[in-house]
Short mmCIF file of C-alpha atoms and ligand atoms in Angstrom, two decimals:
data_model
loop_
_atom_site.label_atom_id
_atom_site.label_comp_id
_atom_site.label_asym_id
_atom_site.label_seq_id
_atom_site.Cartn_x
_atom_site.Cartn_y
_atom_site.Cartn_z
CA UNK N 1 -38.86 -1.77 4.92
CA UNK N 2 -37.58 1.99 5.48
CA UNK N 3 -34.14 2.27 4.33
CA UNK N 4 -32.70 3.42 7.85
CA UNK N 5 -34.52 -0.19 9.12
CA UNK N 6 -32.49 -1.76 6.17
CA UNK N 7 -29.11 -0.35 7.78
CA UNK N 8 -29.56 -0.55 11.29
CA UNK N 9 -30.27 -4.91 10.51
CA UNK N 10 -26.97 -4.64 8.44
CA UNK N 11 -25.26 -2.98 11.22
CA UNK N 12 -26.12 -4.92 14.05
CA UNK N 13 -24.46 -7.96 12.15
CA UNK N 14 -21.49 -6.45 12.11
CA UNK N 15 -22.09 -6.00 15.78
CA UNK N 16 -23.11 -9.17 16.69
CA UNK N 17 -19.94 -10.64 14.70
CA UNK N 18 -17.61 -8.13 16.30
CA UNK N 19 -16.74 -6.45 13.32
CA UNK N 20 -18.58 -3.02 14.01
CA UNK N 21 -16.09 -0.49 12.94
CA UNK N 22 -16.18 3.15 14.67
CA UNK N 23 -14.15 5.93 13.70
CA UNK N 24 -11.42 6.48 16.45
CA UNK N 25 -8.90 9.40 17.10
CA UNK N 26 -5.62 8.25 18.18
CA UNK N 27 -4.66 9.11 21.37
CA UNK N 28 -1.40 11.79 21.21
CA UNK N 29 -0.03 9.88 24.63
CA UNK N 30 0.27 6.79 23.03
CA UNK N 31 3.21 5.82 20.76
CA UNK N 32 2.43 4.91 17.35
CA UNK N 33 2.79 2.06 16.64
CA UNK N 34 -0.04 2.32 14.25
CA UNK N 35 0.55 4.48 11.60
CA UNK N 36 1.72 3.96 7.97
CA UNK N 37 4.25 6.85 8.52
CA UNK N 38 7.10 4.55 8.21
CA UNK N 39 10.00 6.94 8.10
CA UNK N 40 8.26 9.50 10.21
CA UNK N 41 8.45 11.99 6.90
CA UNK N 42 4.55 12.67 7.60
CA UNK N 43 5.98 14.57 10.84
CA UNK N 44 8.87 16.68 9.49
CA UNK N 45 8.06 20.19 9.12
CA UNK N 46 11.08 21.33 7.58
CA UNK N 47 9.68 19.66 4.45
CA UNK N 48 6.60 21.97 4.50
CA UNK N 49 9.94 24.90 4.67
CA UNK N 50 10.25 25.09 0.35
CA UNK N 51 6.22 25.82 -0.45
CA UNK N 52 6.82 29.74 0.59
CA UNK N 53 5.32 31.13 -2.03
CA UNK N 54 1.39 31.77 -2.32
CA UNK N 55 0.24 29.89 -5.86
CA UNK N 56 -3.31 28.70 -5.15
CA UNK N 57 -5.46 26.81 -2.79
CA UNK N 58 -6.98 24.53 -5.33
CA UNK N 59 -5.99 23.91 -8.88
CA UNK N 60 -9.81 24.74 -9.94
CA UNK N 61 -10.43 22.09 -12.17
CA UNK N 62 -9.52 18.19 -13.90
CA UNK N 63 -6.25 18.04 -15.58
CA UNK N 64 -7.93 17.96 -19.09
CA UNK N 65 -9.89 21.35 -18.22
CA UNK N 66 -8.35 24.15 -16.66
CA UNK N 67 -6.93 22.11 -13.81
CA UNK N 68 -3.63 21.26 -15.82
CA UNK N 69 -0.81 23.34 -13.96
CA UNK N 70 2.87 23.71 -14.84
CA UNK N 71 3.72 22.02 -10.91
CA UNK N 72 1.82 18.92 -12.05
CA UNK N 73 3.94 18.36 -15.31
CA UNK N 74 6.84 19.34 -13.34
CA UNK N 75 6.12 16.96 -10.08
CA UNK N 76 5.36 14.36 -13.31
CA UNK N 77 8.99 14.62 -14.61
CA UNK N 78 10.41 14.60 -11.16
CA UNK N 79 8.60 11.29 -10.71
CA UNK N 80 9.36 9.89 -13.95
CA UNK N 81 13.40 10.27 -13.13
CA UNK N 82 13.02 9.23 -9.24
CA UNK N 83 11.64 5.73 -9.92
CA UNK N 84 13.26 5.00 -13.50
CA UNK N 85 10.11 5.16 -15.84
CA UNK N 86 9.28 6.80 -19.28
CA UNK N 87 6.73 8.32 -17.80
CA UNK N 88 4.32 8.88 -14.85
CA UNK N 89 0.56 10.47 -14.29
CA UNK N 90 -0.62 11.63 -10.72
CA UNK N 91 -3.69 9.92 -9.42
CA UNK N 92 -5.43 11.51 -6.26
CA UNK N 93 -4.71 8.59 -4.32
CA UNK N 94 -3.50 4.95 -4.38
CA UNK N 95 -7.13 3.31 -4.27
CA UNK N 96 -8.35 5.38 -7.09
CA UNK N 97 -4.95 4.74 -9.28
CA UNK N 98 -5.26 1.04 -8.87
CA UNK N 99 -9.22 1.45 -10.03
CA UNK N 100 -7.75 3.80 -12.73
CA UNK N 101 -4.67 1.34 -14.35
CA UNK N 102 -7.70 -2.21 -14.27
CA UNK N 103 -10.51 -0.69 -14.98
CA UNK N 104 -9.42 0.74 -17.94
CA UNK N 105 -6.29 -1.15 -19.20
CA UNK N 106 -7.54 -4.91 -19.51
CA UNK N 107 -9.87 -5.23 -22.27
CA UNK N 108 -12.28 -7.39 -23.32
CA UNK N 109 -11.07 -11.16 -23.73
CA UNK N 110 -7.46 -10.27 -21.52
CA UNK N 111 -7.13 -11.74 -17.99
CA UNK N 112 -6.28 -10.51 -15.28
CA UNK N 113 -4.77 -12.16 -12.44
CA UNK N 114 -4.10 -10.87 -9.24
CA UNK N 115 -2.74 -12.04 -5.80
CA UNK N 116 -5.28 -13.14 -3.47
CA UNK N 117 -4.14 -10.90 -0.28
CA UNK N 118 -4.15 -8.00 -2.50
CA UNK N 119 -5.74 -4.87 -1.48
CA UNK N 120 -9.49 -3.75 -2.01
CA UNK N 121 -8.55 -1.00 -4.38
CA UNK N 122 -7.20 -3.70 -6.59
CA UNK N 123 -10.05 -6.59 -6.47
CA UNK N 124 -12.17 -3.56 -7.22
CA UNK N 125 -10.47 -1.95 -10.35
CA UNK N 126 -10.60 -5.65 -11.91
CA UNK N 127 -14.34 -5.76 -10.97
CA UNK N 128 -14.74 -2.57 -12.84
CA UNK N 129 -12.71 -3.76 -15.89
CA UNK N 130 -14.40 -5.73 -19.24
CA UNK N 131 -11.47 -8.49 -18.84
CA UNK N 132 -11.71 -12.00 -16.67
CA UNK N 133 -10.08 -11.77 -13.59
CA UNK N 134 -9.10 -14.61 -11.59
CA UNK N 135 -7.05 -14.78 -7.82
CA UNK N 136 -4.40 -17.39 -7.69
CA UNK N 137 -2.73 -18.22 -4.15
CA UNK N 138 -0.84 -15.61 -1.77
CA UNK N 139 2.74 -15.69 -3.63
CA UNK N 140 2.09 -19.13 -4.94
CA UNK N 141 4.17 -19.20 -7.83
CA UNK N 142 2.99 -22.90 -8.67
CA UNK N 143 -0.66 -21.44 -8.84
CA UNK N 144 0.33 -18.73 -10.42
CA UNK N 145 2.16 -20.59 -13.41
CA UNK N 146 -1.08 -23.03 -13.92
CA UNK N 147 -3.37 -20.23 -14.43
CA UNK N 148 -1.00 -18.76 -16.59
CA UNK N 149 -1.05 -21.88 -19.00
CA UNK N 150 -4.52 -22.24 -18.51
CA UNK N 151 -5.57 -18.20 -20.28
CA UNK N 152 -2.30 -17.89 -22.13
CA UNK N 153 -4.20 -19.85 -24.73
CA UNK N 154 -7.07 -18.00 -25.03
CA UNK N 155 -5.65 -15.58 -26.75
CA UNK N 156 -6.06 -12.17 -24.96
CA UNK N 157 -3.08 -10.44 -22.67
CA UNK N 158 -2.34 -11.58 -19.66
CA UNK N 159 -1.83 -8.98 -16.97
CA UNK N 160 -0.46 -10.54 -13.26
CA UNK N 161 -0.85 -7.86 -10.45
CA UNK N 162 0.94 -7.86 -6.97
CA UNK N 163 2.17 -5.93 -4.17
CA UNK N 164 5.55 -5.25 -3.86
CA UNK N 165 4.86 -5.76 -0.19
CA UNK N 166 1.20 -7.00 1.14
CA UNK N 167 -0.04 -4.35 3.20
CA UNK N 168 -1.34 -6.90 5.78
CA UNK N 169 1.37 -9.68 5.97
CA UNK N 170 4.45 -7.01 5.37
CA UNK N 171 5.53 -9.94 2.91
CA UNK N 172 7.27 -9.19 -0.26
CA UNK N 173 6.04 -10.52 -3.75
CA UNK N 174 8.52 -12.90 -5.59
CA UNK N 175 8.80 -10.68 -8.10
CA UNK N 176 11.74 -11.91 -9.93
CA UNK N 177 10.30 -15.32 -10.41
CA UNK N 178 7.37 -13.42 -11.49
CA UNK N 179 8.92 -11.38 -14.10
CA UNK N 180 10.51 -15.04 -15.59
CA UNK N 181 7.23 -16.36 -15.31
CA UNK N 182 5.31 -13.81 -17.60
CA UNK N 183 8.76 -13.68 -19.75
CA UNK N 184 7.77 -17.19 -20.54
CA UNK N 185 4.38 -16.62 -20.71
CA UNK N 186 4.04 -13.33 -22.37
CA UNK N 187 2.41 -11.98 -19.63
CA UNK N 188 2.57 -7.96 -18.27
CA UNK N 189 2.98 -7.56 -14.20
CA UNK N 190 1.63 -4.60 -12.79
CA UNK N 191 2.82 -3.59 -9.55
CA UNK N 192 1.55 -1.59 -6.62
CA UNK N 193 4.21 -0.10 -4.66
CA UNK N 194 2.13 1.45 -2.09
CA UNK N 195 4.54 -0.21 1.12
CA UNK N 196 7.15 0.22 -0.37
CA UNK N 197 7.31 3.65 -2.18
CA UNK N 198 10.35 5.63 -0.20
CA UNK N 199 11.55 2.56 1.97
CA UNK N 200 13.84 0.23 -0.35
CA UNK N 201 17.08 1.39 -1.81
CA UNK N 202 19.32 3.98 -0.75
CA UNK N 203 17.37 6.95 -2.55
CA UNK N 204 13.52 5.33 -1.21
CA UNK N 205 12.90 4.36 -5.11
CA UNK N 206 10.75 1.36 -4.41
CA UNK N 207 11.33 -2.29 -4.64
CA UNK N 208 10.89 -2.96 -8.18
CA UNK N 209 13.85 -0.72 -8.92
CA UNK N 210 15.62 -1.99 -5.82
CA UNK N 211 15.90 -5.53 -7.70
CA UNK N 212 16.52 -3.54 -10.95
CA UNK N 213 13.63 -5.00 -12.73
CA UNK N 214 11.51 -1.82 -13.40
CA UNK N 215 11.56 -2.14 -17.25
CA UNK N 216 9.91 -5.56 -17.18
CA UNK N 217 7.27 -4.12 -15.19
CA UNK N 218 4.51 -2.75 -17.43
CA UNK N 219 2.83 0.11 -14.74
CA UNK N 220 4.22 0.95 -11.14
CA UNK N 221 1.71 2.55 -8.98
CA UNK N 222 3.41 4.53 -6.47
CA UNK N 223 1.35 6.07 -3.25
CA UNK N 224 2.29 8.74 -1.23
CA UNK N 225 0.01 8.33 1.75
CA UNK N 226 2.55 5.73 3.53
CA UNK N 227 6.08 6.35 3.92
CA UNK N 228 6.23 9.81 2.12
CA UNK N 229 4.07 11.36 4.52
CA UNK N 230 1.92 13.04 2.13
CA UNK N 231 -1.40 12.12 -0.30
CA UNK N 232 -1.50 10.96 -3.89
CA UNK N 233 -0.26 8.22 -5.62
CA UNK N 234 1.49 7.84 -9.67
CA UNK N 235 1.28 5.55 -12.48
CA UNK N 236 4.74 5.28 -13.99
CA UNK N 237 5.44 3.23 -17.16
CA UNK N 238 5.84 3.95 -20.52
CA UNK N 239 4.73 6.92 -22.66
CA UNK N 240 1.84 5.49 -24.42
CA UNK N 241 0.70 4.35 -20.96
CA UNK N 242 0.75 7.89 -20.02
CA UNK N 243 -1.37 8.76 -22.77
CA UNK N 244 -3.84 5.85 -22.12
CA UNK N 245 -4.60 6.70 -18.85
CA UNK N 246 -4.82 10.45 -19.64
CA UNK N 247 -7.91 9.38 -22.37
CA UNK N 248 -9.36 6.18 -20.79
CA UNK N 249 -8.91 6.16 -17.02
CA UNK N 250 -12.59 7.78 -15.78
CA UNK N 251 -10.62 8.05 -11.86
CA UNK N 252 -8.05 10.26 -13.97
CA UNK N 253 -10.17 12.69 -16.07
CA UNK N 254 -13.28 13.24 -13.79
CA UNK N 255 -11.66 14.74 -10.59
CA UNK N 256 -9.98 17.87 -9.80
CA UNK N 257 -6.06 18.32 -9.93
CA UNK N 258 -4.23 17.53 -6.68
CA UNK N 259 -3.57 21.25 -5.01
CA UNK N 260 0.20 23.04 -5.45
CA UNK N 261 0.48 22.66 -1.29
CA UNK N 262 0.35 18.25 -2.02
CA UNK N 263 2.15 18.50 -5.08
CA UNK N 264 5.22 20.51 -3.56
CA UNK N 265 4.95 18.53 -0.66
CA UNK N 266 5.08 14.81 -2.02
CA UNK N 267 8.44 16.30 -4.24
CA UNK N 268 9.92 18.22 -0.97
CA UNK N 269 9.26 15.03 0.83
CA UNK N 270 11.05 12.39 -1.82
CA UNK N 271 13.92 14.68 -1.67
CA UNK N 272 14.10 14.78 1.98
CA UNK N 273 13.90 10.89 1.93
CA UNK N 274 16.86 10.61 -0.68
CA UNK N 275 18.93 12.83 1.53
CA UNK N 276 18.25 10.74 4.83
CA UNK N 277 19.40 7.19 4.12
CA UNK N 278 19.85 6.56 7.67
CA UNK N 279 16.28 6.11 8.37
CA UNK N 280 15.60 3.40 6.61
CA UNK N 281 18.39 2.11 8.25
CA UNK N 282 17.10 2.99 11.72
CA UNK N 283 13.93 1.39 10.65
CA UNK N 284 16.02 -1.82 10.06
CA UNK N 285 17.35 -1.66 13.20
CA UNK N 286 13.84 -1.32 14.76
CA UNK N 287 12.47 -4.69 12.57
CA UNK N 288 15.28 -6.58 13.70
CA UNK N 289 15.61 -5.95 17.66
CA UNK N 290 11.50 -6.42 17.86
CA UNK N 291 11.93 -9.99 15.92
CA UNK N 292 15.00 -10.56 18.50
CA UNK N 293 13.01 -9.82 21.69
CA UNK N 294 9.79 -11.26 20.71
CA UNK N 295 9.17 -15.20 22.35
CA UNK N 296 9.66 -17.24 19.25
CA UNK N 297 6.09 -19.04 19.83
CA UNK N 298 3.50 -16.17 19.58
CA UNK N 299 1.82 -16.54 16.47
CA UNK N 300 3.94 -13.38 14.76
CA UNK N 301 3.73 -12.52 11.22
CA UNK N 302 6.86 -13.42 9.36
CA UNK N 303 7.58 -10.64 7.89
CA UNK N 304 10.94 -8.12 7.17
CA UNK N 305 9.10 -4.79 6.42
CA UNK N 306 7.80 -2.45 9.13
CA UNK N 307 4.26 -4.25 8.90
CA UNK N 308 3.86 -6.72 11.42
CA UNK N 309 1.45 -8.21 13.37
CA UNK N 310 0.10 -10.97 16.11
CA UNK N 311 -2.47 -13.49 14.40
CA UNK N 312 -5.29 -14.74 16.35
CA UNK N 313 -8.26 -16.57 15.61
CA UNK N 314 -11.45 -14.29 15.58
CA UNK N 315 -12.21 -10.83 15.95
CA UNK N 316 -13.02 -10.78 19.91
CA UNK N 317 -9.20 -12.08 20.63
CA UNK N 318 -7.81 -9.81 18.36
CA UNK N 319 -9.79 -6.63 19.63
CA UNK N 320 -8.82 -7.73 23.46
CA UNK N 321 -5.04 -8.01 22.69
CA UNK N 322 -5.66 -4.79 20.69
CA UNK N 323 -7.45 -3.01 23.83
CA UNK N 324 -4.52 -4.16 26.22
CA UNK N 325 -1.75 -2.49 24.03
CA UNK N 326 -3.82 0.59 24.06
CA UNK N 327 -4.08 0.75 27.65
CA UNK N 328 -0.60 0.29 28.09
CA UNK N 329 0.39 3.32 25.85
CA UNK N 330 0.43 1.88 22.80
CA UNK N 331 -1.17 2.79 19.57
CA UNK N 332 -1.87 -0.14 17.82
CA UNK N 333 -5.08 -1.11 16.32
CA UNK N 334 -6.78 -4.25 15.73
CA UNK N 335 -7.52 -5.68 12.14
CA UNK N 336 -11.05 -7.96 11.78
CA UNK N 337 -12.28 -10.15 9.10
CA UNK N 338 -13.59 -9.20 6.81
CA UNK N 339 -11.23 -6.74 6.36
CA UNK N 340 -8.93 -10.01 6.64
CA UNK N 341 -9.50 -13.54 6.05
CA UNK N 342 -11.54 -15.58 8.63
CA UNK N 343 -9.19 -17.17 11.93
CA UNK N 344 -6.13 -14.74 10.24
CA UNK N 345 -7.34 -11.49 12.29
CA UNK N 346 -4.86 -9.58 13.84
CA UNK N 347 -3.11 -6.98 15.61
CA UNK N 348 -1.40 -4.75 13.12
CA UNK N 349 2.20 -3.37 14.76
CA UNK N 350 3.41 -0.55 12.24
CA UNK N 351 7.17 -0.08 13.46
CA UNK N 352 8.80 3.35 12.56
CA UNK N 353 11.80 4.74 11.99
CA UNK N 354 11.39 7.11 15.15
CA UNK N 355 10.25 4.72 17.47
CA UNK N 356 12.86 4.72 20.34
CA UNK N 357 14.57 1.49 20.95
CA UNK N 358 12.94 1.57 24.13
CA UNK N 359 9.75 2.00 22.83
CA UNK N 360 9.90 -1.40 20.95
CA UNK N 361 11.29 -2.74 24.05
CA UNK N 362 8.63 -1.82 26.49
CA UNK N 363 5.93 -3.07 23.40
CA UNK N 364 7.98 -6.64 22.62
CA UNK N 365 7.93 -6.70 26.88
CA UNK N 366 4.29 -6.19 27.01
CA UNK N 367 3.55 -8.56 23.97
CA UNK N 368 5.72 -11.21 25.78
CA UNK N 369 3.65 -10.79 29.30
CA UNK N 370 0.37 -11.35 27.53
CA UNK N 371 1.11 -14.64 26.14
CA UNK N 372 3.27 -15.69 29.07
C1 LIG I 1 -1.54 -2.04 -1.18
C2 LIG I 1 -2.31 -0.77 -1.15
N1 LIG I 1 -2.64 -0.18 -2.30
C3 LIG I 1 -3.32 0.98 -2.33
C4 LIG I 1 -3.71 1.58 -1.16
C5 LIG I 1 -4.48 2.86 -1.23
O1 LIG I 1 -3.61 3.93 -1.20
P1 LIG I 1 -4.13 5.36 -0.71
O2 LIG I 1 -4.21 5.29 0.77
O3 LIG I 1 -3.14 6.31 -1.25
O4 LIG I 1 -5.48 5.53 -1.34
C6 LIG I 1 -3.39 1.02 0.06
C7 LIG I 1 -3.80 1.69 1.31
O5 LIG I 1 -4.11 1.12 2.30
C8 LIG I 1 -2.67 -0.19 0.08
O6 LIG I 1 -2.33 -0.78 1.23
#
């Protein structure tokens, strides 16, 4: 069979099961309600106002050849003292640091086990690793425990990895049970911060630092795609994880350098978040009045953080509700299986710090007519 025959049969299951994805351009009349630009920092041009200076459009290289520039050690430091680490390393972006800290940190005869709702990035950087890796239930801390005494036996580390907050349910990790759990178990947690980096706590320093538990956690990966507006992510942890990464991680050493432009603009940006508490707040605000307007019975996702979401039962539903928003002026998009699990797809309903409070009005209004 000629390959091209091979991928039109592959995609026309996806079309028949109504999970054909397209790429789309969102529509500048419609209000986002979409994007993962929680605090709106993606839109602020002011923080663009401190990279004057001509350095260089590329940094020309990896960081172990000639890519290695005094703004990268220096963006490294700032890092290091924003979110309370030893330590930090820049990755090009969240999905590649997650491949970057499990495939190369577990080693042979460790386990690894990670949330079941976690993200792609991380179910593939275990894949990638030489340790057994293992899911246990969506913030099932009973799970969770008998796995734990299961492999703590074998012998190997342990490594437990979550999501601050689950980029599909907007629902945070127990995290301090989890840090008592692998205190008892002498396991390390590894934590990706990627919905929460710049939202929680007054300076945007993340949630594991929020609930001052930071030193218990063994890496924090830190993205700043989401609510710092820019692109990039960190590993921050101790020194000799530092080092680790900087000799083992294949995602670290073969790429080039991040450019000066997304370097200054991910440390402009943090700053700019520090010195605007009040969004977050205004974001708050935003959560609250849409969980106050919505009717109590639509199948809502129960969640506190700016993700939300209405759950229906297959892809077609979900891509109809999806279509109605848009043609009422709303940016929203729809979220299939597989992309979630079967009968859990959804509408995903990013809320933002600059969303009016009539603009989650008018969408709570039109969420409420649909299901009326
Ligand atoms: C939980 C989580 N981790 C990592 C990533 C990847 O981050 P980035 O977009 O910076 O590659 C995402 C992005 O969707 C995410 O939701």
């Amino acid at each position: 069979m000629k390959v091209e025959d091979v991928l039109e049969s592959q995609l026309q299951k996806r079309k028949q099961n109504g999970s054909f994805r397209t790429l789309k351009i969102a529509d500048p009349k419609q209000i986002d309600f979409s994007s993962n630009d929680y605090l709106g920092l993606a839109q602020v041009s002011e923080i663009h106002q401190p990279i004057e200076e001509f350095v260089e459009n590329g940094a020309s290289g990896s960081r172990l050849l000639n890519g290695n520039k005094q703004y990268h050690e220096d963006l490294e430091s700032f890092l290091a003292e924003f979110f309370k680490g030893e330590s930090s390393l820049i990755f090009n972006s969240g999905y590649v640091a997650n491949l970057g800290v499990l495939s190369s940190i577990p080693q042979k005869g460790d386990v690894v086990l990670i949330d079941e709702l976690s993200h792609v990035c991380i179910k593939e950087g275990v894949r990638l690793s030489r340790a057994q890796h293992f899911s246990f239930k969506h913030n099932d801390l009973s799970d969770l425990e008998q796995k734990l005494n299961k492999f703590h036996k074998q012998g190997g580390n342990i490594f437990i990895v979550v999501e601050s907050v689950y980029s599909m349910d907007g629902d945070e990790s127990p995290l301090l049970e989890i840090v008592e759990l692998a205190n008892r178990y002498d396991a390390y947690i590894i934590v990706d911060e990627a919905h929460s980096t710049a939202l929680h706590g007054d300076s945007g320093f993340g949630y594991c630092c929020h609930l001052d538990i930071q030193d218990k956690i063994f890496a924090r990966i830190y993205t700043f795609g989401k609510a710092v507006g820019a692109h990039g992510a960190a590993v921050v942890g101790s020194k000799i994880l530092r080092e680790y990464l900087i000799n083992y991680s294949r995602q670290f050493i073969y790429t080039t350098a991040l450019p000066y432009s997304n370097v200054k603009t991910i440390e402009a940006a943090l700053n700019y978040r520090q010195n605007h508490p009040e969004l977050w707040d205004k974001l708050q605000k935003n959560i609250s009045l849409y969980h106050e307007i919505l009717n109590q019975d639509i199948s809502k996702l129960n969640s506190n953080h700016p993700i939300q979401g209405v759950i229906f039962k297959n892809n077609n539903d979900a891509i109809q509700f999806s279509n109605y928003l848009n043609e009422n002026g709303f940016n929203v998009r729809p979220i299939l299986s597989p992309t979630v699990a079967k009968g859990k797809e959804r509408v995903r309903i990013c809320l933002h710090a600059f969303n009016s409070e009539d603009e989650v009005r008018n969408l709570c209004h039109h969420i409420n007519q649909y299901f009326k």
